[in-house]
Tab-separated table of C-alpha atoms in Angstrom:
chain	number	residue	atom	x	y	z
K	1	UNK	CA	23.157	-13.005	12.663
K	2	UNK	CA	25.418	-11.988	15.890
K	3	UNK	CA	24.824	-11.085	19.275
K	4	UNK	CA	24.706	-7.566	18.242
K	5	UNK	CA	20.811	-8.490	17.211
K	6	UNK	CA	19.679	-9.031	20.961
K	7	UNK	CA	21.587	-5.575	22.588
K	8	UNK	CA	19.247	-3.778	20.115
K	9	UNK	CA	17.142	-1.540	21.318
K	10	UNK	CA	14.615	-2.040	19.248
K	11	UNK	CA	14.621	-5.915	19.120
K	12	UNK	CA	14.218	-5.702	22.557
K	13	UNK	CA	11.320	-3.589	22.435
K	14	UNK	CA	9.901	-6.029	19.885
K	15	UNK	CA	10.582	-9.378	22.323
K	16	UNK	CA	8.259	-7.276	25.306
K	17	UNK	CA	5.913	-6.303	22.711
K	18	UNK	CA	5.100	-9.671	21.196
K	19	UNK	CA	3.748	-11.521	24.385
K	20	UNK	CA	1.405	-8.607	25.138
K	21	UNK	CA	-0.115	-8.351	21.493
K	22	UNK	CA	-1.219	-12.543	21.907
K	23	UNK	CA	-2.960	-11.641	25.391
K	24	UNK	CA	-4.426	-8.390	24.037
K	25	UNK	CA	-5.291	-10.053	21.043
K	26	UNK	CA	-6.991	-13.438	22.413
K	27	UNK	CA	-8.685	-11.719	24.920
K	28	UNK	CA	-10.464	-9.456	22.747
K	29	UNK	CA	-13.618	-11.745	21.805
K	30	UNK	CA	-14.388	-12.718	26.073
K	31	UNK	CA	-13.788	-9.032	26.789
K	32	UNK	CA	-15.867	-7.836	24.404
K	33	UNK	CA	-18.711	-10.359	25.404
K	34	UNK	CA	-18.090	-9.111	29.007
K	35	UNK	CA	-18.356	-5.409	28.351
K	36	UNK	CA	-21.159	-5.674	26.573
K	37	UNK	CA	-23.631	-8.071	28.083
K	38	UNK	CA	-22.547	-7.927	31.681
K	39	UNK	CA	-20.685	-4.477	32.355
K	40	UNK	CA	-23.597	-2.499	29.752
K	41	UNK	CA	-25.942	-5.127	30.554
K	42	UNK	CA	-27.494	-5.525	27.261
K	43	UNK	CA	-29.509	-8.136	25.418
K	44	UNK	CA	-28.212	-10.241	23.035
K	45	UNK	CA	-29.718	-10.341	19.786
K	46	UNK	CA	-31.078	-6.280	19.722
K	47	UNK	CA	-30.165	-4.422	17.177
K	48	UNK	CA	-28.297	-2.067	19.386
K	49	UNK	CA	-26.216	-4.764	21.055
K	50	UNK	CA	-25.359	-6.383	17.422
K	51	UNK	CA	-23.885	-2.775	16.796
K	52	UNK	CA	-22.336	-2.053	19.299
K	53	UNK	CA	-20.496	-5.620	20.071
K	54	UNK	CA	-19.419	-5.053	16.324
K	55	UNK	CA	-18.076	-2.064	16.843
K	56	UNK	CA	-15.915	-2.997	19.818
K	57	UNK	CA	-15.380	-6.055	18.587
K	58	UNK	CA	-13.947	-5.549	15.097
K	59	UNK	CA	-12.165	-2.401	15.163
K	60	UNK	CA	-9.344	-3.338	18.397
K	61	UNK	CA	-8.935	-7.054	16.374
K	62	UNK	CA	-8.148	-5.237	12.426
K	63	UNK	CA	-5.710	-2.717	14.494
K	64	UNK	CA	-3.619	-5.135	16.125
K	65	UNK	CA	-3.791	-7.438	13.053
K	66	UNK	CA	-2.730	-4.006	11.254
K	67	UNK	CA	0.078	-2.913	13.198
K	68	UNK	CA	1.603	-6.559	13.403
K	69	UNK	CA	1.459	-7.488	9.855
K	70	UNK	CA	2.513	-4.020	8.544
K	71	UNK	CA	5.852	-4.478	11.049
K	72	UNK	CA	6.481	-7.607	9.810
K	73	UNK	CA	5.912	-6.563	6.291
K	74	UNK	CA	8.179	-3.552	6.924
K	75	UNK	CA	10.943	-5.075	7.627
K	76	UNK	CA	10.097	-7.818	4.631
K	77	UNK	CA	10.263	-4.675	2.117
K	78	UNK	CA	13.629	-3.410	3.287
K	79	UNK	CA	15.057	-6.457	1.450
K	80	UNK	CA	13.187	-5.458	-1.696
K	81	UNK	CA	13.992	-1.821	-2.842
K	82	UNK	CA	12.516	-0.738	-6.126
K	83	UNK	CA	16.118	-0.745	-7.536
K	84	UNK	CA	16.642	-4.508	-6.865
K	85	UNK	CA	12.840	-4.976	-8.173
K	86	UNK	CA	14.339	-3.580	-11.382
K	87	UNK	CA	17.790	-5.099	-11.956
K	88	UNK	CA	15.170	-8.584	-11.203
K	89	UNK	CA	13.372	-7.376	-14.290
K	90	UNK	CA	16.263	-5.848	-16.510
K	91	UNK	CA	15.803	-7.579	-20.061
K	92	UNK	CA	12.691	-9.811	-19.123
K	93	UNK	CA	10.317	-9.962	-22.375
K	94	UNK	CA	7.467	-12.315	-22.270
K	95	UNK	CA	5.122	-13.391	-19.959
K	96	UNK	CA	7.840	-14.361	-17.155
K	97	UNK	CA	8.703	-10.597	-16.904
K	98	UNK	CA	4.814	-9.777	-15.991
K	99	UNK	CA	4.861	-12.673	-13.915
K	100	UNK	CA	7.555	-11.607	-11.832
K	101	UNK	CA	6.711	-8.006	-11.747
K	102	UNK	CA	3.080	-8.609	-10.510
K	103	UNK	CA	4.655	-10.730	-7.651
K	104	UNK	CA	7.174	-8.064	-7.108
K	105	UNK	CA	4.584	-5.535	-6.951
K	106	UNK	CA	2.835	-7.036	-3.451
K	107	UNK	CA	6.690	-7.181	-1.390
K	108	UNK	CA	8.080	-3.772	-3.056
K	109	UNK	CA	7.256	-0.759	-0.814
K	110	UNK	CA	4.944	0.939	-3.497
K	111	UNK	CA	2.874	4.597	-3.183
K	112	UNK	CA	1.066	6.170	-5.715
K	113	UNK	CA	3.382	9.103	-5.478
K	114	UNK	CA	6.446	7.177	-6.107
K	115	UNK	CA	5.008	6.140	-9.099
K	116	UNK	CA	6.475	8.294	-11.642
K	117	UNK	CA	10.436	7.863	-10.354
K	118	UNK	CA	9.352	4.053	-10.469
K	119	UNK	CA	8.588	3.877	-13.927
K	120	UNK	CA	11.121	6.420	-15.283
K	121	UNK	CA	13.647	4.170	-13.117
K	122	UNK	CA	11.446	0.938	-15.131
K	123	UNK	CA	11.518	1.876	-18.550
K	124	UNK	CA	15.241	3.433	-18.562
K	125	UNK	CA	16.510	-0.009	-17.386
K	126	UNK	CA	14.738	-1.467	-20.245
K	127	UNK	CA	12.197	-2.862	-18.627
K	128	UNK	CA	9.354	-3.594	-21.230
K	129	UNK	CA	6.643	-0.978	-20.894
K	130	UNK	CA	3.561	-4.666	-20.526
K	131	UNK	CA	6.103	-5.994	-17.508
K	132	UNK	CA	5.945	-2.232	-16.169
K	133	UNK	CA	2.275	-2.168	-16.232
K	134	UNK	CA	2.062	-5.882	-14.726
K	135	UNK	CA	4.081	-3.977	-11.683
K	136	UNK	CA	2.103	-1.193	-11.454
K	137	UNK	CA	-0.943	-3.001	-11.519
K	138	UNK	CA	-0.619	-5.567	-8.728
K	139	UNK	CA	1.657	-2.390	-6.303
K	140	UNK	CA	-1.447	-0.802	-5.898
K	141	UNK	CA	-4.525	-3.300	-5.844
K	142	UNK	CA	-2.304	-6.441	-3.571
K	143	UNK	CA	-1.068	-5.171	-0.690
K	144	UNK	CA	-0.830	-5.672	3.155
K	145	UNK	CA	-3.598	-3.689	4.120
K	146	UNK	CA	-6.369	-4.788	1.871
K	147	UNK	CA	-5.353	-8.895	2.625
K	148	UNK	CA	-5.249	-8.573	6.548
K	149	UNK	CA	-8.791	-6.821	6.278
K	150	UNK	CA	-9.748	-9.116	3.915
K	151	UNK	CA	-8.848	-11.832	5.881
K	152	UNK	CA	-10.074	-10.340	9.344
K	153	UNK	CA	-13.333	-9.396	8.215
K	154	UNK	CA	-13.956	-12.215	5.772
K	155	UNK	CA	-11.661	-15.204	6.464
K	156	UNK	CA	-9.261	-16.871	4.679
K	157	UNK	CA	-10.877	-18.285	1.430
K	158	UNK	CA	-11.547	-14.431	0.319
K	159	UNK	CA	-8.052	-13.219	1.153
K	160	UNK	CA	-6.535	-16.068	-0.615
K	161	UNK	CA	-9.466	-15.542	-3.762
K	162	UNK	CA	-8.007	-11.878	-4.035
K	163	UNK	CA	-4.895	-12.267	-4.404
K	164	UNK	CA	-4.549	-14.399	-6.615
K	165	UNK	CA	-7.548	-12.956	-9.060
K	166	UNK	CA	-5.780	-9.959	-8.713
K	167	UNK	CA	-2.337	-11.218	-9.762
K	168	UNK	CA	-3.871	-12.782	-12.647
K	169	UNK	CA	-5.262	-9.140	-13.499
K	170	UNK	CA	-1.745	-7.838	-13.170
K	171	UNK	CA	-0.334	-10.478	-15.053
K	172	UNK	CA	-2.628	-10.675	-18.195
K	173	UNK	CA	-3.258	-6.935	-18.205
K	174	UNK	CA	0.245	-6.102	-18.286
K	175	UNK	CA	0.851	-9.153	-20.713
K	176	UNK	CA	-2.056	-7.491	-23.210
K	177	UNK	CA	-0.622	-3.890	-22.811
K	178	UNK	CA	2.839	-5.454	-23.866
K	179	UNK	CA	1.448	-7.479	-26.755
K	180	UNK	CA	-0.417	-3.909	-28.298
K	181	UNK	CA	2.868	-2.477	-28.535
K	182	UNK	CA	1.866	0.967	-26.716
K	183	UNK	CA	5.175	2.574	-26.347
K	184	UNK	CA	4.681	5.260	-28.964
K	185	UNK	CA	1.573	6.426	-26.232
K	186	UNK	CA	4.323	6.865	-24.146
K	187	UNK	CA	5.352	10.416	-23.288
K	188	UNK	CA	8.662	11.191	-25.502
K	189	UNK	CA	10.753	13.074	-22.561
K	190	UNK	CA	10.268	9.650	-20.731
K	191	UNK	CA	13.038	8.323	-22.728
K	192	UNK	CA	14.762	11.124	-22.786
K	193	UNK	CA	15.353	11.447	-19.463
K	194	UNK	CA	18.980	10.392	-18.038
K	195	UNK	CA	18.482	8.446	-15.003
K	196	UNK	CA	21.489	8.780	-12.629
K	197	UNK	CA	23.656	6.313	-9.998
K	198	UNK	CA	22.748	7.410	-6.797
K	199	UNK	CA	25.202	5.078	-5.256
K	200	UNK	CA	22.893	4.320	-2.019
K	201	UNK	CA	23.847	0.829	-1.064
K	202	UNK	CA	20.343	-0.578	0.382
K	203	UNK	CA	21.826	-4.380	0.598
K	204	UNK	CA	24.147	-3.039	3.897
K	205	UNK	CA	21.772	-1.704	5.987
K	206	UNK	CA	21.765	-3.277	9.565
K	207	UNK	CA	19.107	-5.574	11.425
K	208	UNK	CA	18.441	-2.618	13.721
K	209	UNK	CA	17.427	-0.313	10.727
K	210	UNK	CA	15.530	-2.791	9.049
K	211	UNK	CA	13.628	-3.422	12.748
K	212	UNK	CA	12.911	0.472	12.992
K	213	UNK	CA	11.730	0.995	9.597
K	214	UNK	CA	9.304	-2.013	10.383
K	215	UNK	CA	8.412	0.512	13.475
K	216	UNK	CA	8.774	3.465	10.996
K	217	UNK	CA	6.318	1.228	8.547
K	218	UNK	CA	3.901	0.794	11.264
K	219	UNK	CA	3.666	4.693	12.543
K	220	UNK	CA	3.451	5.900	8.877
K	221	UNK	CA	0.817	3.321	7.283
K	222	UNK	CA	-1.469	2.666	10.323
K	223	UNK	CA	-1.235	6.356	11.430
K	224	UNK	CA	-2.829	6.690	7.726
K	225	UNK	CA	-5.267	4.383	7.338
K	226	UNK	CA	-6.807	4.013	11.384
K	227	UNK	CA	-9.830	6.508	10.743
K	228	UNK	CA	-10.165	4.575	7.584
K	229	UNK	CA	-10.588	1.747	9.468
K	230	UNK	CA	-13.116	3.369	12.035
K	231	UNK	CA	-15.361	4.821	9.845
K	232	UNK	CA	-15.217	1.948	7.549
K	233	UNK	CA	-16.265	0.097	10.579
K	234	UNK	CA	-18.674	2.378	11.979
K	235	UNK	CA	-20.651	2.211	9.362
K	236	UNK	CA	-20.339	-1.452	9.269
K	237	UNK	CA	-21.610	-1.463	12.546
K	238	UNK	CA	-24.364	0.775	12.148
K	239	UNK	CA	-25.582	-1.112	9.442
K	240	UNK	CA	-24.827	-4.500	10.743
K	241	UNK	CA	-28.077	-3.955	13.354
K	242	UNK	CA	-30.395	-1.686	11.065
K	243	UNK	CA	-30.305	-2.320	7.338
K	244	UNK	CA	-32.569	-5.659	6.459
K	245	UNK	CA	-30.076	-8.401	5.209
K	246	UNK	CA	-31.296	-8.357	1.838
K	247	UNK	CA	-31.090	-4.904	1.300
K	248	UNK	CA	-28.150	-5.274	-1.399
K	249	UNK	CA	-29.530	-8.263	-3.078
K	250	UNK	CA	-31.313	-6.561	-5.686
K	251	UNK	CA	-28.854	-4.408	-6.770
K	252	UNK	CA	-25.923	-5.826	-6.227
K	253	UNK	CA	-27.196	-9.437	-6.032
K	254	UNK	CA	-26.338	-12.327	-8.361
K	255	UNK	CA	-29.666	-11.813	-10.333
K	256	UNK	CA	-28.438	-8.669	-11.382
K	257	UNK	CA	-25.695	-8.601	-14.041
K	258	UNK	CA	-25.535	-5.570	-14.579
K	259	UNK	CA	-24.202	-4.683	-11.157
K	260	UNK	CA	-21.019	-6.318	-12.213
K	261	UNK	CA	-19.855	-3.397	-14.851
K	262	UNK	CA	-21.773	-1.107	-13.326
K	263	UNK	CA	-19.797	-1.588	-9.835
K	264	UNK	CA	-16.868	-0.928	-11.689
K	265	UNK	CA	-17.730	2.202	-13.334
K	266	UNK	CA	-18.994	3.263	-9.468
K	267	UNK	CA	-15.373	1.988	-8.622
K	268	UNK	CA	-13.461	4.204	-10.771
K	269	UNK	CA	-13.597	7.724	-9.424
K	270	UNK	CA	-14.303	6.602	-6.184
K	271	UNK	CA	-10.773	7.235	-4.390
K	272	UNK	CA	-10.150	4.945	-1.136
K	273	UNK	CA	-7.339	2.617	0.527
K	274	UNK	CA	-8.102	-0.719	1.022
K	275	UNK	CA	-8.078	0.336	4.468
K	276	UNK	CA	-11.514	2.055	3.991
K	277	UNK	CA	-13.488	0.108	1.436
K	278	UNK	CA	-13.155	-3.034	2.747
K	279	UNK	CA	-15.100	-2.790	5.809
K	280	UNK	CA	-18.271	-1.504	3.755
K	281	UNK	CA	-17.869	-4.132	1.008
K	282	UNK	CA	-17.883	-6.847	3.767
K	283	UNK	CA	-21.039	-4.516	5.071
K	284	UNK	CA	-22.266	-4.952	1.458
K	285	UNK	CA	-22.265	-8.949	1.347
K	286	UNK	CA	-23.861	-9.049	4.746
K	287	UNK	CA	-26.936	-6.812	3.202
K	288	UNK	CA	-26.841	-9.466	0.391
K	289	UNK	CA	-24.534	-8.238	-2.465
K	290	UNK	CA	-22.755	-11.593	-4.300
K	291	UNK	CA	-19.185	-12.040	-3.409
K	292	UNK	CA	-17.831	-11.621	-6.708
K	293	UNK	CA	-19.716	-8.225	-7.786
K	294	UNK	CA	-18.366	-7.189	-4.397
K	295	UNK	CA	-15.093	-8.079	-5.054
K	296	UNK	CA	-15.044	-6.379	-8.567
K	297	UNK	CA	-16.084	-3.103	-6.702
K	298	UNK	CA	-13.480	-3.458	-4.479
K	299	UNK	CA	-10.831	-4.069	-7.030
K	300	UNK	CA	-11.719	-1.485	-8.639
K	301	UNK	CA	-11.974	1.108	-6.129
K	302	UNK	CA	-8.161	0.238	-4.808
K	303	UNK	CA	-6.704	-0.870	-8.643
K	304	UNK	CA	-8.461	1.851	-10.745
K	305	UNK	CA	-7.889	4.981	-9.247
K	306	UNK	CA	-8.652	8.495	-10.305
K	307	UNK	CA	-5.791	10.038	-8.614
K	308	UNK	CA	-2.841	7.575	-9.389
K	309	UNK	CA	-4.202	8.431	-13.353
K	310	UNK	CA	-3.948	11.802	-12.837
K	311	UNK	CA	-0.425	11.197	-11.766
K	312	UNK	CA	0.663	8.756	-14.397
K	313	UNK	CA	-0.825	11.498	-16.945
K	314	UNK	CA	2.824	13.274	-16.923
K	315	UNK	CA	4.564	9.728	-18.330
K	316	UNK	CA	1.533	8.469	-20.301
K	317	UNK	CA	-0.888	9.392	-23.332
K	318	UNK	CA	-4.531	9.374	-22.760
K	319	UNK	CA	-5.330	6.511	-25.070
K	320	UNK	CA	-2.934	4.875	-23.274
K	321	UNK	CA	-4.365	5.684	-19.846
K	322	UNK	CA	-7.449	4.427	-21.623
K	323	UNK	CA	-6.321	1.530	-22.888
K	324	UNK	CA	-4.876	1.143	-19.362
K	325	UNK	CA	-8.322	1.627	-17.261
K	326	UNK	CA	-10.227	-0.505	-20.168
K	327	UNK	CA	-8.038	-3.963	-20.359
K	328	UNK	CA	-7.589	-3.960	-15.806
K	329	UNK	CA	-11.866	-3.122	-16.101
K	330	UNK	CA	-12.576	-6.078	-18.035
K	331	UNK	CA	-9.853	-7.980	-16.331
K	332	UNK	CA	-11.944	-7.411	-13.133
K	333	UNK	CA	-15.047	-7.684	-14.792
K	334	UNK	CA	-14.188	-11.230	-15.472
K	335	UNK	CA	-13.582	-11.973	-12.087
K	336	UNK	CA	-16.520	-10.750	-11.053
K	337	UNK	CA	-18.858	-12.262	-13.119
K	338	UNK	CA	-16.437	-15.911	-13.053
K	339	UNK	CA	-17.210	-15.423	-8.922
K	340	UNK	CA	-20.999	-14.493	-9.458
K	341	UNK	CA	-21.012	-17.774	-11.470
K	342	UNK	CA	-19.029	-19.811	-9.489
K	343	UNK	CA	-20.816	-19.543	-5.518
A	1	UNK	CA	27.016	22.570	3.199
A	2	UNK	CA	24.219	21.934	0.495
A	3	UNK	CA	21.273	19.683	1.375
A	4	UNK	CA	18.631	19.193	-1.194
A	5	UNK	CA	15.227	17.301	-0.480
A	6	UNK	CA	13.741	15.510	-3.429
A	7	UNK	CA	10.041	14.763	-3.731
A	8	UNK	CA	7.273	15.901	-6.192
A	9	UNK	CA	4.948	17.792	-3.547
A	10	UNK	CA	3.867	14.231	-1.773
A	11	UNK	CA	3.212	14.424	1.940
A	12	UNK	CA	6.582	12.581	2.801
A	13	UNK	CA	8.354	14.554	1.708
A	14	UNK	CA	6.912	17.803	3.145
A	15	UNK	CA	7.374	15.875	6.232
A	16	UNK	CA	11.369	15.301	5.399
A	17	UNK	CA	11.743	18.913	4.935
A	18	UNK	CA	10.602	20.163	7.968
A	19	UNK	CA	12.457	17.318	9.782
A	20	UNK	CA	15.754	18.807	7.959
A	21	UNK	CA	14.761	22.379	8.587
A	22	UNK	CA	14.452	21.371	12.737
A	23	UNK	CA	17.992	19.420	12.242
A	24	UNK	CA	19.908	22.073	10.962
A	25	UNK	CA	18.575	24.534	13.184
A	26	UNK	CA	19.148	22.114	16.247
A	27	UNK	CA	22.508	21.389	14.851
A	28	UNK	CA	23.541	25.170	14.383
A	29	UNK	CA	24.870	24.372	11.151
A	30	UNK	CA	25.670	26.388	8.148
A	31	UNK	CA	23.717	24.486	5.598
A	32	UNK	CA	21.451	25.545	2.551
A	33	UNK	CA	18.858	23.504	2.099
A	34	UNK	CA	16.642	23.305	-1.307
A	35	UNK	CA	13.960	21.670	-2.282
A	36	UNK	CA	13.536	19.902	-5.560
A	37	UNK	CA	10.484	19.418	-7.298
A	38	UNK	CA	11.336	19.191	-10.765
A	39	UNK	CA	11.180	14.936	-11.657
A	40	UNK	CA	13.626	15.193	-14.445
A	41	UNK	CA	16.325	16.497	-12.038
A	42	UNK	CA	15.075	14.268	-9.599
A	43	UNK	CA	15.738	11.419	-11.986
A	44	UNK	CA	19.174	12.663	-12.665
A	45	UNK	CA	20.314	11.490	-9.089
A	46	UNK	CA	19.027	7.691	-9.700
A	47	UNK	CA	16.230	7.667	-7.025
A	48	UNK	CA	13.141	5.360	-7.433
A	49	UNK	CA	11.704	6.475	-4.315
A	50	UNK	CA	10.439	9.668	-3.006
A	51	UNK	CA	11.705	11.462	-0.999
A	52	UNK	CA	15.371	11.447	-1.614
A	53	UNK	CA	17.620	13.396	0.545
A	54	UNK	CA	20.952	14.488	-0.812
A	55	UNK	CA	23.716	16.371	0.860
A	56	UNK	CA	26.815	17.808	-0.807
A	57	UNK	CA	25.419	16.273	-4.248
A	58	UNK	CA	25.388	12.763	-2.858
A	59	UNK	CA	22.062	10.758	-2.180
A	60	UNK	CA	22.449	9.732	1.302
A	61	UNK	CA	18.830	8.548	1.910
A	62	UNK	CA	15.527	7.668	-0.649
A	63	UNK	CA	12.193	6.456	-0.097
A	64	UNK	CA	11.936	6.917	3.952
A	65	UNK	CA	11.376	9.858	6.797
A	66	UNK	CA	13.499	9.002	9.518
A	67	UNK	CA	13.330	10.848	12.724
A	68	UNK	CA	14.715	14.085	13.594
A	69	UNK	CA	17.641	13.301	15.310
A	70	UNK	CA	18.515	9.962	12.807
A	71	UNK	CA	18.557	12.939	10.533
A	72	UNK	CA	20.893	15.114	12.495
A	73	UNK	CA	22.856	11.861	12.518
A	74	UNK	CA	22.848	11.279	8.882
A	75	UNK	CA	24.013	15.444	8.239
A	76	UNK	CA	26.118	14.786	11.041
A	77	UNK	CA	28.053	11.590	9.415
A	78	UNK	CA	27.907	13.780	6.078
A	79	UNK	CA	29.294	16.941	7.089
């Protein structure tokens, strides 16, 4: 660190920034009370109020919690590149490699379209093809933006539940795949392929770069995923005042076993960021669903996606993709049921 | 010069291209600027991260859009 830090523009622009996201922030819940009751003048407890306070309630606080855990996070990720991920998990075999690499896959930048280079870059290094799949398991399903919704709309407890259920998914899943010995599912030019040194140097990149891809982080991923949130949480709120509160229970209650499997099926081709499902799955506990069929829908919306399988077609066999959807399903299907069981 | 972006058709990197394409007509440069789709030529450069931007055959940039004038910057510095 040097004084060079504080002339920063940027870090500057952080240090004003800061002060007013705590006032904005802890002000939210008495302005919210005041616009609606005393500036709208409405009654507490009406369905319309419930909505509406909701509505302008929840969707301000998961922004700012957005936008200063994705900055933060950004500038987290510029210490781990993909290419460091990999030399960490050059030449690990057993279960320590898929332990690592599902860790590794919540703090390395990850997107679904990136996913090819990554595993080309994976397997070429020698990366076991299990430890791969432990990676691109947990990328995917654990990261920033499903745990601060989880933990705005739910609390703690269910943020902390889902990671770690989900890492144990990544972990075992990956561990399985490695054990079956699926390479020869693997697409041949995969290992043909000559992966070049590109010679980029990501360890010598300055504190002001790392601040303004934190910025960068924060334009790209909550520019993405804000009418996620708002629809996510319009709906919430429309439902939060009209649907009865055991509307779920019978289908997606605890009663119902079924609703375990069959949320994951649901979960498949259904394509959405965490960003977007988790407002209606909190709307879905609220209307009586059990927490852990809930959170097996969720999982498998984000984990088990149509789209990413479509990509990961041009490295991978279908019985492999198969295999792939089939040992994460029942991985999540455990959870769900162990969750059903457990509260 | 030669400046080749490298992406597989994701939305980054259609974003990266027409950053470049404003940069090098800002800049008034004599540049030629390709796009690469293909991954197994995108692989040959060493990239794990799309896009990758590469000027005069050397990666100068993977995995991030910066803004149009870092990018003038970044031809700039590789000219």
């Amino acid at each position: 660190m040097n004084l060079n830090i504080i002339k920063s523009r940027h870090f500057q622009i952080v240090i004003l920034l800061l002060p007013i996201w705590f006032l904005l922030y802890h002000n939210l819940l008495p302005f919210t009370d005041w616009l609606v009751f005393n500036v709208f003048g409405m009654t507490k407890g009406e369905h319309l109020t419930e909505a509406l306070w909701f509505l302008i309630f929840e969707f301000p606080k998961v922004m700012l919690l957005l936008t200063l855990i994705i900055f933060f996070v950004g500038i987290i990720r510029t210490f781990f590149t993909p290419e460091r991920t990999r030399k960490a998990l050059e030449g690990k075999k057993t279960f320590t490699g898929n332990v690592m690499a599902a860790m590794l896959g919540i703090v390395t930048p990850f997107c679904s379209c990136s996913a090819i280079p990554l595993f080309l870059g994976f397997v070429e290094a020698g990366v076991p093809l299990g430890v791969t799949f432990s990676f691109l398991i947990a990328a995917p399903m654990i990261n920033e933006v499903a745990i601060i919704l989880l933990y705005g709309l739910f609390g703690l407890k269910v943020a902390v539940i889902y990671v770690v259920t989900g890492l144990t998914i990544a972990i075992f899943a990956g561990w399985i795949i490695g054990l079956l010995k699926l390479e020869k599912w693997v697409e041949p030019w995969v290992y043909e392929t000559k992966v070049g040194q590109n010679g980029l140097d990501d360890s010598k990149i300055s504190f002001e770069t790392r601040i303004k891809m934190g910025f960068e982080a924060v334009k790209e991923i909550v520019g993405k995923v804000w009418i996620y949130v708002a629809l996510g949480i319009a709906v919430g709120a429309g439902a939060h005042g009209y649907i009865p509160e055991d509307f779920m229970a019978s289908l997606m209650g605890k009663s119902a076993w079924y609703s375990v499997p069959l949320s994951i099926l649901i979960g498949i081709p259904l394509y959405s960021n965490a960003a977007g499902i988790v407002p209606i799955v909190s709307v879905l506990i609220e209307k009586g669903a059990s927490l852990g069929t809930a959170l097996a829908f969720m999982m498998s919306v984000i984990g088990l996606s149509l789209p990413e399988m479509v990509i990961l077609r041009k490295v991978l066999k279908l019985p492999l993709i198969f295999t792939f959807i089939g040992v994460v399903g029942v991985g999540i299907m455990i959870v769900g049921f162990l969750f059903n069981f457990i509260f | 010069m030669e400046i080749k972006i490298l992406g597989t058709g994701c939305a980054n990197c259609k974003t990266l291209e027409k950053g470049i394409l404003i940069a090098v007509e800002d800049l008034k440069i004599d540049a030629k600027v390709e796009k690469v789709e293909d991954i197994i030529k995108i692989m040959g450069y060493g990239i794990m991260k799309t896009p990758g931007l590469v000027i005069n055959e050397k990666v100068v940039l993977s995995g991030r859009v910066p803004s149009v004038s870092e990018l003038k910057e970044i031809i700039a510095k590789h000219q």
